[in-house]
Amino acid sequence: MNVSDSQWLDRSLQTMGLTPSREEDADIFLINTCSVREKPEHKIYSLLGRLQDYARLKPHVFAGVGGCVAQQVGRGFFERFPLVRLVFGTDGLAMVPEALKRLLGDAHLKTSLLDFEDYYPEREDNWNGEVPGQAFVNVMQGCDNYCAYCIVPYTRGRQKSRRSEDILAECRRLISLGTKEITLLGQNVNSYGQDRNGQELSFADLLYEIGGLAGLDRLRFTTSHPKDIDSRVIRAFGEISALCPQLHLPLQSGSDRVLEAMGRRYTREEYLNIVRDLKSACPDIALSTDLIVGFPGETEEDFSQTLDMLNLVGFDSSFSFKYSDRTGVRSCEMQPKIAVEIKAERLARLQKLQNEWTAEKLAQRVGRKEPVLIENSSKKQHGGETVSWTGRDPGGRVVHVTLPPGRDFGRQLLQVEIVRAHKHSLTGEVIK
Ligand code: SAH
Ligand code: SF4
């Protein structure tokens, strides 16, 4: 979601006539931040400390800080880092281009855009010229789930669904400009529309509408909360041909006791039933997940239940994190906290097991013939002879393909045979 927000801002600023530059040549720094865990939050303070030096040499240089850390720290950034003249929260993003114009016109001005809106703040359509083969489209903002460990509802605000009409219009426009693949984005897409009293399409209907748009090859969505996934959404994986066989379904923990303390509102059995239904609707589905180790009170037995779930589901990949306290969330009060060494040791065990599964899942792809959507951004030149490109298979796995030089294969869907599996990716050869 942050990547997508940054891409929107990048397009808007280029429309305004601003151009991207190297750090040492920049007049304006814009930093989009994440506070979901401790580590990314720390990075921003050291970055701003470093950038402060440029402002000492060139007084016109200034910075804008956006995203979740900005939403929390707000105008506090102005005092800590004189370089910062703009702070904007997640709902303020749409107004950043206008704010920058004002800041460029008045060197003494400092501005904050931190209010939450009651409705999804529709952003200016800035899809001009070349669009990516793979594009993100927001369907909602914020989250109402208040999982015990999570700061998102506080930094991104309450759930606000975007109007179905606006979502469809953006998808149609992207397709008309050449986009082949759309990923629908939201913190919990499965509860899309629940805040709009039935005025909008259900998420399943939205998938069928978008999946039916002529010219769209691939549709994906993220993130899904297991408690809200609808049986119609599960069925859609078997019925909508554009819907890719891939789902990111955050589990967080394999222990019912921990899941309850986290306030996730599903059990391991319910999760396994969803997985069973998904696999029966779409046998080739690639599943990925998010896992937290060392939630307060997590015992060795709880943790072994998480490892057990890895083996029962067989995830293609997972993102796993050490639990960290985030200011103001419920789990800060929960005891006992798990020692850092234990968290690190559990994380290492979990990641080792996941790597084994990932290797096995990737090895199973060898010999498959599949369409790979070549992505523009990742081409590498090898001595002028051939050019290596990367793309993704329908399951979302990264595939490297060597192609003849002198041609732009970006945004093309090529039929590829998978010939080798690596640690996190595949190599394929184009089928003649
Ligand atoms: N909306 C998504 C994910 C949001 S945050 C969902 O519900 O799944 C992304 C991931 O960060 C979460 O899935 C969780 O695994 C992790 N995370 C969130 N808060 C955390 C915390 N306090 N400590 C460690 N990991 C956390
Ligand atoms: Fe955070 Fe996701 Fe839970 Fe919302 S559903 S509170 S974003 S973990």
CSV table of C-alpha atoms and ligand atoms in Angstrom, one decimal:
chain,number,residue,atom,x,y,z
A,1,MET,CA,0.0,0.0,0.0
A,2,ASN,CA,2.9,2.4,0.8
A,3,VAL,CA,4.5,1.5,-2.6
A,4,SER,CA,1.3,2.3,-4.3
A,5,ASP,CA,0.9,5.6,-2.4
A,6,SER,CA,4.4,6.6,-3.3
A,7,GLN,CA,3.8,5.7,-7.0
A,8,TRP,CA,0.8,8.0,-7.0
A,9,LEU,CA,2.7,10.8,-5.5
A,10,ASP,CA,5.6,10.3,-7.9
A,11,ARG,CA,3.2,10.6,-10.9
A,12,SER,CA,1.5,13.7,-9.4
A,13,LEU,CA,4.8,15.5,-8.8
A,14,GLN,CA,6.0,14.7,-12.3
A,15,THR,CA,2.8,16.2,-13.7
A,16,MET,CA,3.6,19.3,-11.7
A,17,GLY,CA,6.9,19.5,-13.5
A,18,LEU,CA,9.1,18.2,-10.6
A,19,THR,CA,11.7,15.6,-11.6
A,20,PRO,CA,13.3,12.7,-9.6
A,21,SER,CA,16.9,13.3,-8.8
A,22,ARG,CA,19.9,11.9,-6.9
A,23,GLU,CA,19.9,12.6,-3.2
A,24,GLU,CA,22.8,15.1,-3.3
A,25,ASP,CA,21.0,17.1,-6.1
A,26,ALA,CA,17.5,17.2,-4.6
A,27,ASP,CA,15.7,20.3,-3.6
A,28,ILE,CA,12.8,18.4,-1.9
A,29,PHE,CA,12.9,15.1,-0.1
A,30,LEU,CA,9.6,13.2,0.3
A,31,ILE,CA,9.7,10.3,2.7
A,32,ASN,CA,6.8,7.8,3.0
A,33,THR,CA,7.0,6.0,6.3
A,34,CYS,CA,5.7,2.8,7.9
A,35,SER,CA,5.2,2.3,11.6
A,36,VAL,CA,3.7,-1.2,11.7
A,37,ARG,CA,6.8,-2.6,13.4
A,38,GLU,CA,9.6,-1.0,15.4
A,39,LYS,CA,12.4,-1.5,12.8
A,40,PRO,CA,11.0,0.6,9.9
A,41,GLU,CA,10.1,3.4,12.3
A,42,HIS,CA,13.7,3.7,13.6
A,43,LYS,CA,15.0,4.0,10.0
A,44,ILE,CA,13.3,7.3,9.4
A,45,TYR,CA,14.9,9.1,12.3
A,46,SER,CA,18.4,8.2,11.1
A,47,LEU,CA,17.5,9.1,7.6
A,48,LEU,CA,16.2,12.6,8.5
A,49,GLY,CA,19.3,13.2,10.7
A,50,ARG,CA,21.4,12.5,7.6
A,51,LEU,CA,19.3,14.7,5.3
A,52,GLN,CA,19.5,17.6,7.7
A,53,ASP,CA,23.1,18.1,6.5
A,54,TYR,CA,21.9,19.1,3.0
A,55,ALA,CA,19.6,21.8,4.4
A,56,ARG,CA,22.6,23.3,6.2
A,57,LEU,CA,24.5,23.6,3.0
A,58,LYS,CA,21.5,24.6,0.8
A,59,PRO,CA,18.9,26.5,2.9
A,60,HIS,CA,16.1,26.1,0.3
A,61,VAL,CA,16.2,22.3,0.7
A,62,PHE,CA,13.2,20.9,2.7
A,63,ALA,CA,11.6,17.6,3.4
A,64,GLY,CA,8.0,16.2,3.6
A,65,VAL,CA,7.3,13.2,5.8
A,66,GLY,CA,4.2,11.2,5.1
A,67,GLY,CA,2.5,7.9,6.0
A,68,CYS,CA,2.0,6.2,9.3
A,69,VAL,CA,4.9,7.6,11.4
A,70,ALA,CA,3.9,11.1,10.2
A,71,GLN,CA,0.3,10.4,11.3
A,72,GLN,CA,1.5,9.6,14.8
A,73,VAL,CA,4.4,12.1,15.3
A,74,GLY,CA,2.7,14.8,13.3
A,75,ARG,CA,3.9,18.4,13.9
A,76,GLY,CA,6.5,16.9,16.3
A,77,PHE,CA,8.7,16.5,13.3
A,78,PHE,CA,8.9,20.3,12.8
A,79,GLU,CA,10.6,20.7,16.2
A,80,ARG,CA,12.9,17.7,15.9
A,81,PHE,CA,14.1,18.3,12.3
A,82,PRO,CA,14.0,21.9,11.1
A,83,LEU,CA,14.4,20.5,7.5
A,84,VAL,CA,10.8,19.1,7.7
A,85,ARG,CA,8.2,21.6,6.4
A,86,LEU,CA,5.4,19.2,5.5
A,87,VAL,CA,3.9,16.3,7.4
A,88,PHE,CA,1.0,14.3,5.9
A,89,GLY,CA,-1.0,11.4,7.0
A,90,THR,CA,-2.5,8.7,4.9
A,91,ASP,CA,-5.7,10.6,4.2
A,92,GLY,CA,-3.7,13.8,3.5
A,93,LEU,CA,-1.8,12.3,0.6
A,94,ALA,CA,-4.2,13.5,-2.0
A,95,MET,CA,-3.6,17.1,-1.0
A,96,VAL,CA,0.3,16.9,-1.1
A,97,PRO,CA,0.7,18.3,-4.6
A,98,GLU,CA,-1.2,21.4,-3.7
A,99,ALA,CA,0.6,21.8,-0.4
A,100,LEU,CA,4.0,21.6,-2.2
A,101,LYS,CA,3.0,24.4,-4.5
A,102,ARG,CA,2.3,26.6,-1.4
A,103,LEU,CA,5.5,25.6,0.3
A,104,LEU,CA,7.5,26.3,-2.8
A,105,GLY,CA,5.9,29.8,-2.9
A,106,ASP,CA,6.5,30.7,0.7
A,107,ALA,CA,9.8,29.7,2.3
A,108,HIS,CA,8.5,30.4,5.9
A,109,LEU,CA,5.5,28.1,5.6
A,110,LYS,CA,5.1,24.7,7.4
A,111,THR,CA,2.1,22.6,6.7
A,112,SER,CA,0.5,19.5,8.2
A,113,LEU,CA,-2.2,17.4,6.5
A,114,LEU,CA,-3.2,15.0,9.3
A,115,ASP,CA,-7.0,14.9,9.5
A,116,PHE,CA,-8.9,11.7,8.9
A,117,GLU,CA,-11.7,11.9,6.4
A,118,ASP,CA,-15.1,10.2,6.9
A,119,TYR,CA,-15.1,9.0,3.3
A,120,TYR,CA,-12.5,7.5,1.1
A,121,PRO,CA,-10.5,10.5,-0.1
A,122,GLU,CA,-10.7,10.1,-3.9
A,123,ARG,CA,-7.4,11.1,-5.5
A,124,GLU,CA,-6.9,12.9,-8.7
A,125,ASP,CA,-6.5,10.4,-11.6
A,126,ASN,CA,-2.9,10.9,-12.7
A,127,TRP,CA,-2.5,7.9,-15.0
A,128,ASN,CA,-0.9,9.7,-18.0
A,129,GLY,CA,1.2,8.4,-20.7
A,130,GLU,CA,2.8,5.0,-20.1
A,131,VAL,CA,1.1,2.9,-17.5
A,132,PRO,CA,2.8,-0.1,-15.8
A,133,GLY,CA,1.9,-3.6,-17.0
A,134,GLN,CA,1.1,-4.3,-13.4
A,135,ALA,CA,-0.8,-1.7,-11.5
A,136,PHE,CA,-2.3,-1.3,-8.0
A,137,VAL,CA,-5.8,0.0,-7.5
A,138,ASN,CA,-7.1,1.0,-4.0
A,139,VAL,CA,-10.5,-0.3,-3.0
A,140,MET,CA,-10.4,1.0,0.6
A,141,GLN,CA,-8.5,2.9,3.2
A,142,GLY,CA,-8.0,2.1,6.9
A,143,CYS,CA,-9.1,-0.8,9.0
A,144,ASP,CA,-11.7,-1.5,11.7
A,145,ASN,CA,-10.4,-4.7,13.1
A,146,TYR,CA,-8.2,-3.5,15.9
A,147,CYS,CA,-6.1,-6.7,16.2
A,148,ALA,CA,-4.4,-6.4,19.6
A,149,TYR,CA,-0.9,-5.9,18.3
A,150,CYS,CA,-1.7,-3.6,15.3
A,151,ILE,CA,-1.3,0.1,14.9
A,152,VAL,CA,-2.9,0.4,11.5
A,153,PRO,CA,-6.4,1.4,12.7
A,154,TYR,CA,-4.8,4.3,14.5
A,155,THR,CA,-2.5,5.4,11.7
A,156,ARG,CA,-4.7,4.7,8.7
A,157,GLY,CA,-8.0,5.4,10.4
A,158,ARG,CA,-11.3,3.7,10.3
A,159,GLN,CA,-12.3,1.6,7.3
A,160,LYS,CA,-13.5,3.7,4.3
A,161,SER,CA,-14.5,1.8,1.2
A,162,ARG,CA,-14.0,3.5,-2.2
A,163,ARG,CA,-17.1,3.8,-4.4
A,164,SER,CA,-17.4,0.7,-6.7
A,165,GLU,CA,-18.0,3.0,-9.6
A,166,ASP,CA,-14.7,4.9,-9.1
A,167,ILE,CA,-12.8,1.6,-8.7
A,168,LEU,CA,-14.2,0.3,-12.0
A,169,ALA,CA,-13.5,3.5,-13.8
A,170,GLU,CA,-9.9,3.4,-12.7
A,171,CYS,CA,-9.5,-0.2,-13.8
A,172,ARG,CA,-11.1,0.5,-17.2
A,173,ARG,CA,-8.8,3.5,-17.7
A,174,LEU,CA,-5.7,1.5,-16.8
A,175,ILE,CA,-6.7,-1.3,-19.2
A,176,SER,CA,-7.3,1.2,-22.0
A,177,LEU,CA,-3.8,2.6,-21.5
A,178,GLY,CA,-2.2,-0.9,-21.6
A,179,THR,CA,-2.2,-2.4,-18.1
A,180,LYS,CA,-2.4,-6.2,-18.1
A,181,GLU,CA,-2.6,-7.0,-14.4
A,182,ILE,CA,-4.4,-5.2,-11.6
A,183,THR,CA,-3.9,-5.8,-7.9
A,184,LEU,CA,-6.7,-4.5,-5.7
A,185,LEU,CA,-5.5,-3.1,-2.4
A,186,GLY,CA,-6.9,-2.7,1.0
A,187,GLN,CA,-6.0,-3.7,4.6
A,188,ASN,CA,-8.9,-6.1,4.7
A,189,VAL,CA,-10.5,-6.3,1.2
A,190,ASN,CA,-12.9,-9.0,2.4
A,191,SER,CA,-14.9,-6.5,4.4
A,192,TYR,CA,-15.1,-4.1,1.4
A,193,GLY,CA,-18.3,-2.1,1.4
A,194,GLN,CA,-19.4,-3.0,5.0
A,195,ASP,CA,-18.9,0.6,6.0
A,196,ARG,CA,-21.2,1.8,3.1
A,197,ASN,CA,-24.5,0.2,4.1
A,198,GLY,CA,-24.9,-1.9,1.1
A,199,GLN,CA,-24.5,1.0,-1.3
A,200,GLU,CA,-21.6,-0.6,-3.1
A,201,LEU,CA,-21.0,-3.9,-4.8
A,202,SER,CA,-19.9,-6.8,-2.5
A,203,PHE,CA,-16.2,-7.7,-2.8
A,204,ALA,CA,-17.1,-10.9,-4.7
A,205,ASP,CA,-19.3,-8.9,-7.2
A,206,LEU,CA,-16.5,-6.4,-7.6
A,207,LEU,CA,-14.1,-9.3,-8.5
A,208,TYR,CA,-16.6,-10.6,-11.1
A,209,GLU,CA,-17.1,-7.1,-12.6
A,210,ILE,CA,-13.4,-6.4,-12.8
A,211,GLY,CA,-12.4,-9.9,-13.8
A,212,GLY,CA,-14.9,-9.6,-16.7
A,213,LEU,CA,-13.4,-6.4,-18.2
A,214,ALA,CA,-12.1,-7.1,-21.7
A,215,GLY,CA,-8.4,-6.7,-22.0
A,216,LEU,CA,-7.5,-7.5,-18.4
A,217,ASP,CA,-5.3,-10.6,-18.3
A,218,ARG,CA,-4.7,-10.8,-14.5
A,219,LEU,CA,-6.4,-9.8,-11.3
A,220,ARG,CA,-5.1,-10.2,-7.8
A,221,PHE,CA,-6.0,-8.7,-4.4
A,222,THR,CA,-4.5,-8.2,-1.0
A,223,THR,CA,-4.9,-8.3,2.0
A,224,SER,CA,-7.5,-10.8,3.1
A,225,HIS,CA,-8.6,-11.3,6.7
A,226,PRO,CA,-9.5,-15.0,7.2
A,227,LYS,CA,-12.5,-14.1,9.4
A,228,ASP,CA,-14.2,-12.2,6.5
A,229,ILE,CA,-13.4,-14.3,3.5
A,230,ASP,CA,-16.7,-15.1,1.8
A,231,SER,CA,-17.5,-18.4,0.2
A,232,ARG,CA,-18.3,-16.6,-3.0
A,233,VAL,CA,-14.8,-15.1,-3.1
A,234,ILE,CA,-13.4,-18.6,-2.6
A,235,ARG,CA,-15.5,-19.9,-5.5
A,236,ALA,CA,-14.4,-17.0,-7.7
A,237,PHE,CA,-10.9,-18.6,-7.8
A,238,GLY,CA,-12.4,-21.4,-9.8
A,239,GLU,CA,-14.7,-19.2,-11.9
A,240,ILE,CA,-13.0,-16.0,-12.9
A,241,SER,CA,-10.3,-16.9,-15.5
A,242,ALA,CA,-8.4,-13.6,-14.9
A,243,LEU,CA,-8.2,-14.1,-11.2
A,244,CYS,CA,-4.7,-15.4,-10.5
A,245,PRO,CA,-4.2,-18.6,-8.5
A,246,GLN,CA,-2.7,-16.8,-5.6
A,247,LEU,CA,-3.8,-15.6,-2.2
A,248,HIS,CA,-2.1,-13.9,0.7
A,249,LEU,CA,-4.0,-15.0,3.8
A,250,PRO,CA,-2.4,-13.8,7.0
A,251,LEU,CA,-2.5,-16.4,9.7
A,252,GLN,CA,-0.3,-14.6,12.4
A,253,SER,CA,-0.3,-17.6,14.8
A,254,GLY,CA,-1.2,-21.3,14.7
A,255,SER,CA,-2.3,-21.4,18.3
A,256,ASP,CA,-5.9,-20.9,19.1
A,257,ARG,CA,-5.0,-19.4,22.4
A,258,VAL,CA,-2.7,-16.8,20.8
A,259,LEU,CA,-5.2,-16.1,18.0
A,260,GLU,CA,-7.8,-15.3,20.6
A,261,ALA,CA,-5.5,-13.0,22.5
A,262,MET,CA,-4.6,-11.3,19.3
A,263,GLY,CA,-8.3,-10.7,18.6
A,264,ARG,CA,-8.1,-12.3,15.2
A,265,ARG,CA,-11.6,-14.0,15.5
A,266,TYR,CA,-10.8,-17.3,13.8
A,267,THR,CA,-9.4,-20.6,14.9
A,268,ARG,CA,-6.8,-22.8,13.3
A,269,GLU,CA,-9.5,-25.2,12.3
A,270,GLU,CA,-11.5,-22.4,10.6
A,271,TYR,CA,-8.3,-21.3,8.8
A,272,LEU,CA,-7.7,-24.9,7.6
A,273,ASN,CA,-11.2,-25.2,6.3
A,274,ILE,CA,-10.7,-22.0,4.2
A,275,VAL,CA,-7.5,-23.5,2.8
A,276,ARG,CA,-9.3,-26.8,2.0
A,277,ASP,CA,-12.1,-24.9,0.2
A,278,LEU,CA,-9.6,-22.7,-1.7
A,279,LYS,CA,-7.6,-25.8,-2.8
A,280,SER,CA,-10.8,-27.5,-4.0
A,281,ALA,CA,-11.9,-24.4,-5.9
A,282,CYS,CA,-8.4,-23.9,-7.4
A,283,PRO,CA,-6.0,-26.8,-6.9
A,284,ASP,CA,-3.0,-24.9,-8.1
A,285,ILE,CA,-3.4,-22.0,-5.7
A,286,ALA,CA,-0.2,-20.5,-4.3
A,287,LEU,CA,-0.8,-19.5,-0.7
A,288,SER,CA,1.3,-17.0,1.3
A,289,THR,CA,0.9,-15.6,4.8
A,290,ASP,CA,2.1,-13.3,7.6
A,291,LEU,CA,3.3,-14.7,10.9
A,292,ILE,CA,4.2,-13.1,14.2
A,293,VAL,CA,6.5,-14.9,16.7
A,294,GLY,CA,6.8,-14.0,20.4
A,295,PHE,CA,3.4,-12.4,20.9
A,296,PRO,CA,3.0,-11.8,24.7
A,297,GLY,CA,2.4,-15.0,26.5
A,298,GLU,CA,3.4,-17.2,23.5
A,299,THR,CA,4.7,-20.5,24.9
A,300,GLU,CA,6.9,-23.1,23.2
A,301,GLU,CA,3.8,-25.2,22.7
A,302,ASP,CA,1.9,-22.2,21.0
A,303,PHE,CA,4.9,-21.7,18.8
A,304,SER,CA,5.1,-25.4,17.8
A,305,GLN,CA,1.4,-25.0,16.7
A,306,THR,CA,2.5,-22.3,14.3
A,307,LEU,CA,5.2,-24.6,12.9
A,308,ASP,CA,2.6,-27.3,12.6
A,309,MET,CA,0.3,-25.0,10.5
A,310,LEU,CA,3.2,-24.4,8.1
A,311,ASN,CA,3.4,-28.1,7.5
A,312,LEU,CA,-0.4,-28.5,7.3
A,313,VAL,CA,-1.0,-25.7,4.8
A,314,GLY,CA,2.3,-25.8,2.8
A,315,PHE,CA,2.7,-22.0,2.2
A,316,ASP,CA,4.6,-21.1,-0.9
A,317,SER,CA,6.1,-18.2,1.0
A,318,SER,CA,5.6,-16.2,4.2
A,319,PHE,CA,6.5,-13.0,5.9
A,320,SER,CA,7.4,-13.5,9.5
A,321,PHE,CA,8.1,-10.9,12.2
A,322,LYS,CA,9.2,-10.7,15.8
A,323,TYR,CA,6.4,-9.2,17.8
A,324,SER,CA,7.1,-5.5,18.8
A,325,ASP,CA,5.1,-3.3,21.1
A,326,ARG,CA,3.5,-0.4,19.2
A,327,THR,CA,2.4,2.6,21.3
A,328,GLY,CA,-1.2,2.6,22.3
A,329,VAL,CA,-2.2,-0.9,21.1
A,330,ARG,CA,-3.9,-3.4,23.4
A,331,SER,CA,-1.1,-5.9,23.4
A,332,CYS,CA,1.3,-3.4,25.1
A,333,GLU,CA,-0.5,-4.2,28.3
A,334,MET,CA,-0.3,-8.0,27.8
A,335,GLN,CA,2.1,-10.2,29.8
A,336,PRO,CA,4.5,-11.9,29.9
A,337,LYS,CA,6.6,-10.3,27.2
A,338,ILE,CA,8.8,-12.8,25.4
A,339,ALA,CA,12.6,-12.2,25.6
A,340,VAL,CA,14.3,-10.9,22.5
A,341,GLU,CA,16.6,-14.0,22.3
A,342,ILE,CA,13.6,-16.3,22.3
A,343,LYS,CA,11.8,-14.3,19.6
A,344,ALA,CA,15.0,-14.4,17.5
A,345,GLU,CA,15.4,-18.1,18.0
A,346,ARG,CA,11.8,-18.9,17.1
A,347,LEU,CA,11.9,-16.6,14.1
A,348,ALA,CA,15.0,-18.5,12.8
A,349,ARG,CA,13.3,-21.9,13.3
A,350,LEU,CA,10.2,-20.7,11.5
A,351,GLN,CA,12.1,-19.2,8.6
A,352,LYS,CA,14.2,-22.3,8.2
A,353,LEU,CA,11.1,-24.4,7.9
A,354,GLN,CA,9.5,-21.9,5.5
A,355,ASN,CA,12.6,-22.0,3.3
A,356,GLU,CA,12.3,-25.7,3.1
A,357,TRP,CA,8.7,-25.4,2.0
A,358,THR,CA,9.5,-22.6,-0.4
A,359,ALA,CA,12.3,-24.7,-2.0
A,360,GLU,CA,9.9,-27.6,-2.4
A,361,LYS,CA,7.1,-25.5,-3.8
A,362,LEU,CA,9.5,-23.8,-6.3
A,363,ALA,CA,11.0,-27.2,-7.4
A,364,GLN,CA,7.5,-28.4,-8.1
A,365,ARG,CA,7.2,-25.7,-10.8
A,366,VAL,CA,10.0,-27.0,-12.9
A,367,GLY,CA,8.7,-28.4,-16.2
A,368,ARG,CA,5.5,-26.3,-16.1
A,369,LYS,CA,4.5,-24.2,-19.1
A,370,GLU,CA,3.0,-20.9,-18.0
A,371,PRO,CA,2.4,-17.4,-19.1
A,372,VAL,CA,4.8,-14.9,-17.6
A,373,LEU,CA,4.0,-11.2,-17.5
A,374,ILE,CA,7.3,-9.4,-18.1
A,375,GLU,CA,7.8,-6.4,-15.9
A,376,ASN,CA,9.4,-3.3,-17.2
A,377,SER,CA,11.5,-2.3,-14.3
A,378,SER,CA,13.8,-5.3,-13.8
A,379,LYS,CA,15.8,-5.6,-16.9
A,380,LYS,CA,19.5,-6.2,-16.7
A,381,GLN,CA,22.0,-5.9,-19.6
A,382,HIS,CA,24.6,-8.6,-20.0
A,383,GLY,CA,27.4,-7.5,-22.3
A,384,GLY,CA,25.0,-6.6,-25.1
A,385,GLU,CA,24.4,-10.2,-26.3
A,386,THR,CA,21.2,-11.1,-24.5
A,387,VAL,CA,19.0,-9.3,-22.0
A,388,SER,CA,17.7,-10.9,-18.8
A,389,TRP,CA,14.2,-9.9,-17.8
A,390,THR,CA,12.0,-10.8,-14.9
A,391,GLY,CA,8.4,-11.3,-14.7
A,392,ARG,CA,5.8,-13.3,-12.7
A,393,ASP,CA,3.9,-16.5,-13.3
A,394,PRO,CA,0.2,-16.6,-12.5
A,395,GLY,CA,1.0,-17.7,-8.9
A,396,GLY,CA,3.0,-14.5,-8.5
A,397,ARG,CA,6.4,-16.3,-8.4
A,398,VAL,CA,9.4,-14.3,-9.9
A,399,VAL,CA,10.6,-15.8,-13.2
A,400,HIS,CA,13.9,-14.9,-14.9
A,401,VAL,CA,13.9,-15.1,-18.7
A,402,THR,CA,16.7,-14.4,-21.1
A,403,LEU,CA,15.5,-12.7,-24.3
A,404,PRO,CA,17.1,-11.3,-27.4
A,405,PRO,CA,18.5,-7.8,-27.2
A,406,GLY,CA,17.1,-4.7,-28.9
A,407,ARG,CA,13.4,-5.2,-28.0
A,408,ASP,CA,11.2,-4.0,-25.2
A,409,PHE,CA,9.4,-7.0,-23.7
A,410,GLY,CA,7.9,-5.0,-20.9
A,411,ARG,CA,4.2,-5.6,-20.3
A,412,GLN,CA,4.2,-8.7,-22.6
A,413,LEU,CA,2.7,-12.0,-21.6
A,414,LEU,CA,5.1,-14.7,-22.8
A,415,GLN,CA,4.6,-18.4,-22.7
A,416,VAL,CA,7.5,-19.8,-20.8
A,417,GLU,CA,8.7,-23.2,-19.7
A,418,ILE,CA,10.1,-23.3,-16.2
A,419,VAL,CA,13.6,-24.9,-16.3
A,420,ARG,CA,15.2,-24.2,-12.9
A,421,ALA,CA,14.3,-23.3,-9.4
A,422,HIS,CA,16.4,-21.0,-7.2
A,423,LYS,CA,16.0,-20.0,-3.5
A,424,HIS,CA,13.3,-17.4,-4.1
A,425,SER,CA,12.7,-17.4,-7.8
A,426,LEU,CA,12.5,-19.5,-11.0
A,427,THR,CA,14.2,-19.5,-14.4
A,428,GLY,CA,12.2,-20.0,-17.5
A,429,GLU,CA,12.7,-20.3,-21.3
A,430,VAL,CA,10.4,-18.8,-23.8
A,431,ILE,CA,8.5,-21.5,-25.8
A,432,LYS,CA,9.1,-20.9,-29.4
B,1,SAH,N1,-4.0,-5.9,7.0
B,1,SAH,C1,-3.1,-6.9,7.0
B,1,SAH,C2,-1.7,-6.7,7.4
B,1,SAH,C3,-1.3,-5.4,8.1
B,1,SAH,S1,0.2,-5.2,8.9
B,1,SAH,C4,-3.7,-8.1,7.8
B,1,SAH,O1,-4.6,-8.0,8.6
B,1,SAH,O2,-3.1,-9.1,7.8
B,1,SAH,C5,1.3,-6.3,8.1
B,1,SAH,C6,1.8,-7.4,9.0
B,1,SAH,O3,2.7,-6.8,10.0
B,1,SAH,C7,0.7,-8.1,9.8
B,1,SAH,O4,0.1,-9.1,9.1
B,1,SAH,C8,1.5,-8.7,11.0
B,1,SAH,O5,2.0,-9.9,10.7
B,1,SAH,C9,2.7,-7.7,11.1
B,1,SAH,N2,2.6,-6.9,12.3
B,1,SAH,C10,1.6,-6.0,12.6
B,1,SAH,N3,1.8,-5.4,13.9
B,1,SAH,C11,2.9,-6.0,14.4
B,1,SAH,C12,3.6,-5.9,15.6
B,1,SAH,N4,3.2,-5.1,16.6
B,1,SAH,N5,4.7,-6.7,15.8
B,1,SAH,C13,5.1,-7.5,14.8
B,1,SAH,N6,4.5,-7.7,13.6
B,1,SAH,C14,3.4,-6.9,13.4
B,2,SF4,FE1,-3.9,-4.6,11.5
B,2,SF4,FE2,-4.6,-6.2,9.6
B,2,SF4,FE3,-5.6,-6.5,12.0
B,2,SF4,FE4,-6.4,-4.4,10.5
B,2,SF4,S1,-6.8,-6.6,10.1
B,2,SF4,S2,-5.9,-4.4,12.7
B,2,SF4,S3,-4.5,-4.0,9.5
B,2,SF4,S4,-3.5,-6.8,11.3
